[in-house]
């Protein structure tokens, strides 16, 4: 039975990541579906629509032998400025989206979380629900929502979190995964500390799992690839560039957005393709989230790009052991933190390509002594193998870890917030739409989150009056 995923892209950053995601998803499925048939792998992300009918009708997957007619992405695009969504609609991927899947305004949220959450959210609530219900009703077995957002601006953070609450209320049976871009310390949005902390509190309370990305980490990864391959090596229509790179000037964030999109493709590969040890998204939460609020999962990838993406016809062979070593290195992480100096609550390793379970177990045994696992879950590894590799490489590995090192990023966010809030800078812009008590609630929520991470990862059992309770876990 098909297992569908619906992507909800909110704000400028969320839609730019989503744009790269759909480009690379089409590239990947084209590489693995030369016959042009609409099979179960395609149906996870796309609908097959017969546009000759009036109204157009969905063509069911059936036995996977129906030819592709017109693909429509299972997605909703939301932004309170028209620019990015209009660019998508008029561009090469415009045919993937119906008008009912797009929701825009013209004035934007002014980098104000409260404007997006408390004004645009209620104002567009019915339109949002209608835009989301359409793709939901077209699913046979909806598995989860993937929310793409940035925490620094106003729409992605404020309206994005409003939509997350809406999904929890209206579709409680579907998992809610958020891919959230954390602002860097030198972010040029002056109010981003407010927006980020208010969002972090909402993500703590309403998401099933969050995959945090940091702008600085993504920039460093792109710089590392260019340093190793040469600044002019990036190829058109590759992971690191838009489809027109090399013919015209590419967009500034194409490489960073491509890294984020590649992580999502890897994350969902077992839902779409067969494998010796497939892992559904719901298994990730079951195995990596031992307590409901401790659901922030640090991602790392190896390799970071295929040889052809950087202009090499054939790269040096990458040893299996090297791939496993790299996903535990800081250079390959999508956040600027150091898990090795903190405690692991759980770890998941998702391999794509031809890899044996014996190789995976051998590498876990090799690496585990160097990892500080929490005392109550010393064998907390979940392994998965999807047989279909990414485009251009024989195999790759995604690491997902639940580690107390995320507290470092949260504290940086708290410090930046405090520098503004103690002087009440820019606060009046927010109080036009919300009560100041919401700031107090966010401060307390994030402080409790930090305390809980540190308490749960203490070196020895501690007495704790935390309200959260362990959820069921099963590890391979």
Short mmCIF file of C-alpha atoms in Angstrom, two decimals:
data_model
loop_
_atom_site.label_atom_id
_atom_site.label_comp_id
_atom_site.label_asym_id
_atom_site.label_seq_id
_atom_site.Cartn_x
_atom_site.Cartn_y
_atom_site.Cartn_z
CA UNK A 1 0.00 0.00 0.00
CA UNK A 2 1.32 3.48 -0.84
CA UNK A 3 2.47 5.55 2.13
CA UNK A 4 2.12 9.21 1.27
CA UNK A 5 4.01 12.22 2.63
CA UNK A 6 2.70 15.78 2.34
CA UNK A 7 5.21 18.63 2.32
CA UNK A 8 4.15 22.02 3.68
CA UNK A 9 6.57 24.78 2.68
CA UNK A 10 6.20 28.02 4.63
CA UNK A 11 7.98 31.34 4.10
CA UNK A 12 10.78 32.30 1.75
CA UNK A 13 13.36 29.85 3.11
CA UNK A 14 10.89 26.97 3.41
CA UNK A 15 9.80 27.40 -0.20
CA UNK A 16 13.37 27.72 -1.49
CA UNK A 17 14.32 24.47 0.25
CA UNK A 18 11.12 22.93 -1.08
CA UNK A 19 11.96 24.03 -4.61
CA UNK A 20 15.33 22.25 -4.46
CA UNK A 21 13.67 19.26 -2.83
CA UNK A 22 11.24 18.79 -5.74
CA UNK A 23 14.00 19.30 -8.31
CA UNK A 24 16.14 16.61 -6.72
CA UNK A 25 13.20 14.28 -6.05
CA UNK A 26 12.28 14.34 -9.75
CA UNK A 27 15.93 13.72 -10.67
CA UNK A 28 16.12 10.76 -8.30
CA UNK A 29 12.89 9.13 -9.44
CA UNK A 30 13.76 9.68 -13.10
CA UNK A 31 17.05 7.86 -12.51
CA UNK A 32 15.23 4.90 -10.98
CA UNK A 33 12.15 4.81 -13.20
CA UNK A 34 13.34 4.74 -16.80
CA UNK A 35 10.07 3.18 -17.97
CA UNK A 36 8.09 6.24 -16.88
CA UNK A 37 5.57 4.25 -14.84
CA UNK A 38 3.62 5.57 -11.86
CA UNK A 39 4.59 3.13 -9.13
CA UNK A 40 4.36 3.13 -5.33
CA UNK A 41 7.72 4.88 -4.99
CA UNK A 42 6.44 7.80 -7.06
CA UNK A 43 3.11 7.90 -5.25
CA UNK A 44 4.74 8.73 -1.91
CA UNK A 45 5.53 12.26 -3.17
CA UNK A 46 3.33 12.65 -6.26
CA UNK A 47 -0.17 12.19 -7.64
CA UNK A 48 -0.71 10.99 -11.22
CA UNK A 49 -3.45 13.14 -12.76
CA UNK A 50 -5.41 12.71 -15.99
CA UNK A 51 -5.89 16.32 -17.08
CA UNK A 52 -8.05 15.32 -20.07
CA UNK A 53 -10.97 14.75 -17.71
CA UNK A 54 -13.06 17.65 -16.47
CA UNK A 55 -12.45 17.95 -13.61
CA UNK A 56 -9.04 16.25 -13.71
CA UNK A 57 -9.01 12.85 -12.01
CA UNK A 58 -6.33 11.00 -10.08
CA UNK A 59 -5.01 7.81 -11.66
CA UNK A 60 -4.53 5.18 -8.93
CA UNK A 61 -1.23 3.36 -8.49
CA UNK A 62 -2.81 -0.05 -9.04
CA UNK A 63 -0.11 -2.58 -9.89
CA UNK A 64 2.39 0.12 -10.83
CA UNK A 65 2.04 -0.39 -14.58
CA UNK A 66 0.17 2.83 -15.47
CA UNK A 67 2.25 5.37 -17.41
CA UNK A 68 2.91 8.78 -15.90
CA UNK A 69 0.41 11.30 -17.25
CA UNK A 70 0.75 14.55 -15.26
CA UNK A 71 2.57 14.60 -11.94
CA UNK A 72 1.30 16.80 -9.13
CA UNK A 73 3.35 17.19 -5.95
CA UNK A 74 1.77 16.32 -2.62
CA UNK A 75 2.60 19.76 -1.28
CA UNK A 76 1.20 23.03 0.02
CA UNK A 77 3.16 26.25 -0.60
CA UNK A 78 2.51 29.12 1.80
CA UNK A 79 4.12 32.57 1.91
CA UNK A 80 2.84 35.99 2.87
CA UNK A 81 4.96 37.52 0.09
CA UNK A 82 4.35 36.43 -3.48
CA UNK A 83 7.90 36.50 -4.81
CA UNK A 84 9.26 32.98 -4.24
CA UNK A 85 5.94 31.16 -4.82
CA UNK A 86 5.32 33.12 -8.05
CA UNK A 87 8.83 32.23 -9.19
CA UNK A 88 8.07 28.55 -8.59
CA UNK A 89 4.69 28.80 -10.31
CA UNK A 90 6.18 30.42 -13.43
CA UNK A 91 9.32 28.27 -13.49
CA UNK A 92 10.22 24.80 -14.72
CA UNK A 93 8.39 23.13 -11.82
CA UNK A 94 5.20 25.19 -12.09
CA UNK A 95 3.24 22.28 -13.53
CA UNK A 96 3.74 20.29 -10.32
CA UNK A 97 1.42 22.58 -8.37
CA UNK A 98 -2.24 23.47 -8.81
CA UNK A 99 -3.48 26.91 -7.81
CA UNK A 100 -5.32 25.32 -4.87
CA UNK A 101 -1.96 24.26 -3.43
CA UNK A 102 -0.63 27.83 -3.26
CA UNK A 103 -1.51 30.38 -0.58
CA UNK A 104 0.07 33.84 -0.67
CA UNK A 105 -0.41 37.42 0.42
CA UNK A 106 1.47 40.52 -0.69
CA UNK A 107 2.65 42.40 2.40
CA UNK A 108 4.67 39.76 4.27
CA UNK A 109 5.05 39.35 8.03
CA UNK A 110 7.73 42.01 8.51
CA UNK A 111 10.13 39.58 10.26
CA UNK A 112 7.60 39.49 13.11
CA UNK A 113 6.65 36.09 14.57
CA UNK A 114 3.51 37.54 16.16
CA UNK A 115 2.34 38.99 12.85
CA UNK A 116 2.59 35.60 11.17
CA UNK A 117 1.21 33.56 14.05
CA UNK A 118 -1.50 35.76 15.53
CA UNK A 119 -2.64 37.80 12.51
CA UNK A 120 -2.11 35.77 9.35
CA UNK A 121 -2.76 32.44 11.08
CA UNK A 122 -6.36 33.14 12.18
CA UNK A 123 -7.00 35.25 9.07
CA UNK A 124 -6.11 32.42 6.70
CA UNK A 125 -7.13 29.49 8.89
CA UNK A 126 -9.98 28.30 6.66
CA UNK A 127 -7.91 28.71 3.49
CA UNK A 128 -5.03 26.80 5.06
CA UNK A 129 -7.31 23.95 6.11
CA UNK A 130 -8.83 23.73 2.64
CA UNK A 131 -5.38 23.74 0.98
CA UNK A 132 -4.21 20.96 3.30
CA UNK A 133 -7.39 18.85 3.14
CA UNK A 134 -7.22 18.54 -0.64
CA UNK A 135 -3.93 16.58 -0.70
CA UNK A 136 -4.93 14.68 2.46
CA UNK A 137 -8.12 13.42 0.82
CA UNK A 138 -6.08 12.31 -2.22
CA UNK A 139 -3.98 9.98 -0.03
CA UNK A 140 -4.70 6.29 0.53
CA UNK A 141 -2.50 6.00 3.65
CA UNK A 142 -1.09 9.34 4.78
CA UNK A 143 1.96 8.75 6.94
CA UNK A 144 3.24 12.20 7.84
CA UNK A 145 3.53 15.89 7.17
CA UNK A 146 6.95 17.44 6.47
CA UNK A 147 7.03 21.11 7.48
CA UNK A 148 9.82 23.20 5.92
CA UNK A 149 10.50 26.53 7.64
CA UNK A 150 13.09 29.00 8.88
CA UNK A 151 12.97 30.29 12.44
CA UNK A 152 14.57 33.66 11.76
CA UNK A 153 11.86 35.50 9.78
CA UNK A 154 8.19 36.12 10.44
CA UNK A 155 6.19 33.90 8.08
CA UNK A 156 8.18 30.67 8.28
CA UNK A 157 8.47 30.92 12.05
CA UNK A 158 5.15 32.44 13.11
CA UNK A 159 2.75 31.14 10.48
CA UNK A 160 4.72 27.89 10.22
CA UNK A 161 4.17 27.19 13.92
CA UNK A 162 0.50 28.12 13.58
CA UNK A 163 0.18 25.52 10.82
CA UNK A 164 1.94 22.96 13.04
CA UNK A 165 -0.70 23.55 15.73
CA UNK A 166 -3.41 23.27 13.09
CA UNK A 167 -2.08 19.89 11.94
CA UNK A 168 -2.07 18.63 15.52
CA UNK A 169 -5.71 19.64 15.99
CA UNK A 170 -7.12 18.57 12.63
CA UNK A 171 -4.96 15.56 11.66
CA UNK A 172 -3.73 14.11 14.97
CA UNK A 173 -3.07 10.64 13.53
CA UNK A 174 -0.44 11.83 11.04
CA UNK A 175 3.12 12.41 12.24
CA UNK A 176 4.39 16.00 12.21
CA UNK A 177 8.06 16.38 11.23
CA UNK A 178 9.63 19.83 11.05
CA UNK A 179 12.79 20.71 9.18
CA UNK A 180 13.67 24.02 10.79
CA UNK A 181 16.55 26.29 9.80
CA UNK A 182 18.06 27.95 12.89
CA UNK A 183 19.47 31.47 12.33
CA UNK A 184 23.21 32.00 12.67
CA UNK A 185 24.63 34.34 15.31
CA UNK A 186 25.41 37.02 12.71
CA UNK A 187 21.93 36.83 11.18
CA UNK A 188 20.92 40.10 9.50
CA UNK A 189 17.30 39.96 10.78
CA UNK A 190 17.45 42.05 13.93
CA UNK A 191 14.35 40.42 15.46
CA UNK A 192 15.42 36.83 14.70
CA UNK A 193 16.25 36.10 18.40
CA UNK A 194 12.60 36.73 19.31
CA UNK A 195 11.28 34.74 16.34
CA UNK A 196 13.59 31.79 16.94
CA UNK A 197 12.88 31.38 20.66
CA UNK A 198 9.11 31.73 20.24
CA UNK A 199 9.28 29.09 17.48
CA UNK A 200 11.48 26.75 19.50
CA UNK A 201 8.88 26.71 22.28
CA UNK A 202 6.13 25.83 19.78
CA UNK A 203 8.22 23.09 18.16
CA UNK A 204 8.90 21.61 21.59
CA UNK A 205 5.19 21.33 22.35
CA UNK A 206 3.61 20.46 18.99
CA UNK A 207 6.07 18.57 16.72
CA UNK A 208 6.69 14.82 16.79
CA UNK A 209 10.28 15.31 15.64
CA UNK A 210 12.41 18.27 14.57
CA UNK A 211 15.43 18.13 12.27
CA UNK A 212 17.27 21.37 13.08
CA UNK A 213 19.60 22.84 10.47
CA UNK A 214 21.93 25.77 11.06
CA UNK A 215 22.72 28.30 8.36
CA UNK A 216 26.37 28.44 9.41
CA UNK A 217 26.76 24.65 9.23
CA UNK A 218 25.25 24.56 5.72
CA UNK A 219 27.54 27.39 4.59
CA UNK A 220 30.57 25.60 6.02
CA UNK A 221 29.63 22.37 4.21
CA UNK A 222 29.34 24.20 0.88
CA UNK A 223 32.69 25.87 1.51
CA UNK A 224 34.26 22.52 2.37
CA UNK A 225 33.00 20.97 -0.87
CA UNK A 226 34.32 23.90 -2.91
CA UNK A 227 37.69 23.78 -1.13
CA UNK A 228 38.06 20.09 -1.95
CA UNK A 229 36.74 20.32 -5.51
CA UNK A 230 37.54 23.84 -6.70
CA UNK A 231 35.19 26.86 -6.76
CA UNK A 232 34.22 26.45 -10.43
CA UNK A 233 33.58 22.71 -10.31
CA UNK A 234 29.87 22.79 -9.41
CA UNK A 235 27.81 21.34 -12.27
CA UNK A 236 24.42 22.48 -13.61
CA UNK A 237 21.32 20.58 -12.46
CA UNK A 238 23.24 19.04 -9.57
CA UNK A 239 22.79 18.76 -5.82
CA UNK A 240 24.80 21.94 -5.27
CA UNK A 241 23.31 24.12 -8.00
CA UNK A 242 20.01 25.07 -9.53
CA UNK A 243 19.02 23.67 -12.92
CA UNK A 244 20.39 26.70 -14.76
CA UNK A 245 23.74 27.05 -12.94
CA UNK A 246 26.54 27.35 -15.44
CA UNK A 247 24.16 28.92 -18.03
CA UNK A 248 23.19 31.87 -15.84
CA UNK A 249 23.94 33.03 -12.35
CA UNK A 250 22.61 30.57 -9.80
CA UNK A 251 20.83 31.58 -6.63
CA UNK A 252 22.90 32.40 -3.59
CA UNK A 253 21.55 29.60 -1.43
CA UNK A 254 21.19 26.81 -4.02
CA UNK A 255 24.01 24.76 -2.49
CA UNK A 256 22.80 25.15 1.10
CA UNK A 257 19.22 24.34 0.12
CA UNK A 258 20.46 21.35 -1.88
CA UNK A 259 22.19 19.90 1.19
CA UNK A 260 18.96 20.30 3.21
CA UNK A 261 16.89 18.74 0.41
CA UNK A 262 19.32 15.83 0.11
CA UNK A 263 18.88 15.10 3.81
CA UNK A 264 15.09 14.92 3.31
CA UNK A 265 15.43 12.60 0.30
CA UNK A 266 17.63 10.29 2.34
CA UNK A 267 15.28 10.45 5.32
CA UNK A 268 12.31 9.38 3.20
CA UNK A 269 14.11 6.83 1.00
CA UNK A 270 12.89 3.80 2.92
CA UNK A 271 9.29 4.98 2.57
CA UNK A 272 9.70 5.18 -1.21
CA UNK A 273 12.04 2.31 -2.13
CA UNK A 274 12.57 -1.30 -1.10
CA UNK A 275 15.36 -2.39 1.19
CA UNK A 276 16.77 -5.20 3.28
CA UNK A 277 16.00 -3.29 6.46
CA UNK A 278 13.55 -0.48 5.70
CA UNK A 279 12.74 2.14 8.33
CA UNK A 280 9.44 4.02 8.28
CA UNK A 281 9.34 7.57 9.57
CA UNK A 282 7.18 6.47 12.50
CA UNK A 283 9.95 4.08 13.53
CA UNK A 284 12.34 7.03 13.78
CA UNK A 285 10.19 8.67 16.42
CA UNK A 286 9.63 5.37 18.22
CA UNK A 287 13.34 4.68 18.45
CA UNK A 288 14.91 8.12 18.73
CA UNK A 289 12.41 9.98 20.94
CA UNK A 290 12.47 8.36 24.39
CA UNK A 291 10.59 11.29 25.98
CA UNK A 292 7.96 13.33 24.11
CA UNK A 293 9.63 16.75 24.32
CA UNK A 294 13.16 15.49 23.61
CA UNK A 295 12.65 15.14 19.87
CA UNK A 296 15.38 17.30 18.30
CA UNK A 297 17.43 15.07 16.00
CA UNK A 298 20.85 16.10 14.70
CA UNK A 299 21.50 15.02 11.10
CA UNK A 300 24.78 14.29 9.31
CA UNK A 301 25.52 12.96 5.81
CA UNK A 302 28.27 11.13 3.96
CA UNK A 303 29.17 11.67 1.20
CA UNK A 304 28.15 15.33 1.04
CA UNK A 305 27.97 15.34 -2.77
CA UNK A 306 28.37 12.95 -5.68
CA UNK A 307 31.51 13.20 -7.85
CA UNK A 308 29.47 14.37 -10.86
CA UNK A 309 27.97 17.18 -8.79
CA UNK A 310 31.42 18.74 -8.55
CA UNK A 311 32.62 18.03 -12.08
CA UNK A 312 34.40 14.74 -11.56
CA UNK A 313 33.57 11.83 -13.82
CA UNK A 314 34.72 9.35 -11.21
CA UNK A 315 35.68 10.04 -7.63
CA UNK A 316 38.04 7.94 -5.54
CA UNK A 317 36.29 4.89 -4.05
CA UNK A 318 34.88 5.66 -0.63
CA UNK A 319 35.46 2.87 1.85
CA UNK A 320 32.44 1.75 3.84
CA UNK A 321 34.25 2.44 7.09
CA UNK A 322 35.06 5.97 5.94
CA UNK A 323 31.39 6.75 5.36
CA UNK A 324 30.52 5.64 8.89
CA UNK A 325 33.40 7.62 10.38
CA UNK A 326 32.39 10.77 8.52
CA UNK A 327 28.80 10.86 9.76
CA UNK A 328 30.20 11.16 13.29
CA UNK A 329 32.55 14.01 12.31
CA UNK A 330 31.63 17.65 12.87
CA UNK A 331 32.38 18.58 9.24
CA UNK A 332 29.46 16.48 8.03
CA UNK A 333 26.88 17.67 10.58
CA UNK A 334 24.05 20.04 9.70
CA UNK A 335 24.41 21.84 13.05
CA UNK A 336 27.47 23.51 14.62
CA UNK A 337 27.61 21.42 17.80
CA UNK A 338 29.85 18.65 19.14
CA UNK A 339 27.96 15.45 20.03
CA UNK A 340 31.18 13.67 21.06
CA UNK A 341 31.44 15.95 24.12
CA UNK A 342 27.82 15.33 25.12
CA UNK A 343 25.57 12.34 25.76
CA UNK A 344 23.67 10.31 23.15
CA UNK A 345 20.11 9.33 24.03
CA UNK A 346 19.78 7.30 20.82
CA UNK A 347 21.28 6.98 17.35
CA UNK A 348 19.90 5.97 13.95
CA UNK A 349 22.00 5.08 10.90
CA UNK A 350 20.18 4.92 7.56
CA UNK A 351 22.20 3.45 4.69
CA UNK A 352 21.29 3.73 1.02
CA UNK A 353 22.80 1.35 -1.54
CA UNK A 354 24.20 -2.14 -1.55
CA UNK A 355 25.34 -2.68 1.99
CA UNK A 356 25.18 -5.73 4.23
CA UNK A 357 23.80 -5.77 7.75
CA UNK A 358 27.10 -7.35 8.81
CA UNK A 359 29.02 -4.26 7.59
CA UNK A 360 26.70 -1.99 9.51
CA UNK A 361 26.94 -4.00 12.72
CA UNK A 362 30.74 -4.15 12.41
CA UNK A 363 30.98 -0.37 12.14
CA UNK A 364 28.59 0.21 15.04
CA UNK A 365 30.80 -2.07 17.15
CA UNK A 366 33.87 -0.12 15.99
CA UNK A 367 32.45 3.34 16.70
CA UNK A 368 30.33 2.72 19.78
CA UNK A 369 33.19 2.75 22.35
CA UNK A 370 33.93 6.36 21.32
CA UNK A 371 30.36 7.51 21.94
CA UNK A 372 29.02 8.45 25.34
CA UNK A 373 25.66 6.65 25.41
CA UNK A 374 23.15 7.42 28.14
CA UNK A 375 23.30 4.84 30.94
CA UNK A 376 19.70 3.66 30.53
CA UNK A 377 20.03 3.05 26.77
CA UNK A 378 23.58 1.90 26.12
CA UNK A 379 22.51 -0.17 23.08
CA UNK A 380 20.34 2.55 21.55
CA UNK A 381 21.15 2.12 17.85
CA UNK A 382 18.54 1.81 15.10
CA UNK A 383 19.80 0.62 11.70
CA UNK A 384 18.15 0.84 8.31
CA UNK A 385 19.09 -0.16 4.76
CA UNK A 386 17.39 1.08 1.59
CA UNK A 387 18.62 -0.75 -1.49
CA UNK A 388 18.30 2.22 -3.87
CA UNK A 389 21.35 4.54 -3.68
CA UNK A 390 21.24 8.28 -4.31
CA UNK A 391 22.01 9.56 -7.80
CA UNK A 392 25.71 9.34 -8.62
CA UNK A 393 27.08 7.32 -5.68
CA UNK A 394 27.04 3.58 -4.88
CA UNK A 395 25.97 4.15 -1.28
CA UNK A 396 25.53 6.89 1.29
CA UNK A 397 24.71 7.19 4.97
CA UNK A 398 22.44 9.46 7.00
CA UNK A 399 23.07 9.70 10.71
CA UNK A 400 20.34 10.91 13.07
CA UNK A 401 21.19 11.33 16.74
CA UNK A 402 19.30 12.51 19.77
CA UNK A 403 22.03 14.17 21.81
CA UNK A 404 22.15 16.68 24.64
CA UNK A 405 24.57 18.83 22.60
CA UNK A 406 21.53 20.59 21.10
CA UNK A 407 21.33 22.43 24.43
CA UNK A 408 24.36 24.42 23.27
CA UNK A 409 22.38 25.82 20.33
CA UNK A 410 19.34 26.43 22.51
CA UNK A 411 21.43 28.39 25.03
CA UNK A 412 22.95 30.50 22.25
CA UNK A 413 19.42 31.24 21.13
CA UNK A 414 18.45 32.14 24.71
CA UNK A 415 21.44 34.48 25.08
CA UNK A 416 20.62 36.33 21.86
CA UNK A 417 16.99 36.60 22.96
CA UNK A 418 17.95 37.93 26.41
CA UNK A 419 20.13 40.71 24.96
CA UNK A 420 17.07 42.14 23.23
CA UNK A 421 14.40 41.28 25.75
CA UNK A 422 16.04 42.71 28.87
CA UNK A 423 15.93 46.16 27.22
CA UNK A 424 12.53 45.52 25.59
CA UNK A 425 13.98 46.37 22.17
CA UNK A 426 11.39 46.01 19.37
CA UNK A 427 8.93 44.45 21.81
CA UNK A 428 6.14 46.89 20.96
CA UNK A 429 5.95 45.47 17.41
CA UNK A 430 5.05 42.07 18.87
CA UNK A 431 2.64 43.39 21.49
CA UNK A 432 0.41 44.71 18.71
CA UNK A 433 -0.63 41.10 18.09
CA UNK A 434 0.03 39.13 21.31
CA UNK A 435 0.35 39.41 25.07
CA UNK A 436 3.77 39.65 26.68
CA UNK A 437 2.88 36.51 28.66
CA UNK A 438 3.67 34.54 25.48
CA UNK A 439 7.32 35.62 25.81
CA UNK A 440 7.38 34.45 29.41
CA UNK A 441 5.88 31.11 28.41
CA UNK A 442 8.48 30.64 25.65
CA UNK A 443 11.34 31.47 28.02
CA UNK A 444 10.09 28.94 30.57
CA UNK A 445 9.43 26.26 27.95
CA UNK A 446 12.95 26.43 26.50
CA UNK A 447 14.54 26.56 29.96
CA UNK A 448 12.61 23.43 30.98
CA UNK A 449 13.62 21.74 27.71
CA UNK A 450 17.29 22.36 28.47
CA UNK A 451 16.90 21.12 32.04
CA UNK A 452 15.14 17.98 30.88
CA UNK A 453 17.82 17.15 28.30
CA UNK A 454 20.52 17.49 30.93
CA UNK A 455 18.58 15.56 33.58
CA UNK A 456 17.75 12.67 31.25
CA UNK A 457 21.36 12.36 30.12
CA UNK A 458 22.92 12.50 33.59
CA UNK A 459 25.75 10.03 34.17
CA UNK A 460 23.76 8.19 36.82
CA UNK A 461 20.03 7.79 37.49
CA UNK A 462 18.53 10.89 39.10
CA UNK A 463 15.28 11.65 40.85
CA UNK A 464 13.28 13.83 38.53
CA UNK A 465 9.80 15.28 38.75
CA UNK A 466 9.58 15.91 35.00
CA UNK A 467 6.06 15.39 33.72
CA UNK A 468 7.13 13.57 30.57
CA UNK A 469 7.21 9.78 30.61
CA UNK A 470 9.15 7.37 28.38
CA UNK A 471 7.47 6.19 25.23
CA UNK A 472 7.84 2.68 23.83
CA UNK A 473 11.20 1.93 22.24
CA UNK A 474 12.51 -1.00 20.24
CA UNK A 475 16.05 -1.10 18.96
CA UNK A 476 17.73 -3.34 16.46
#
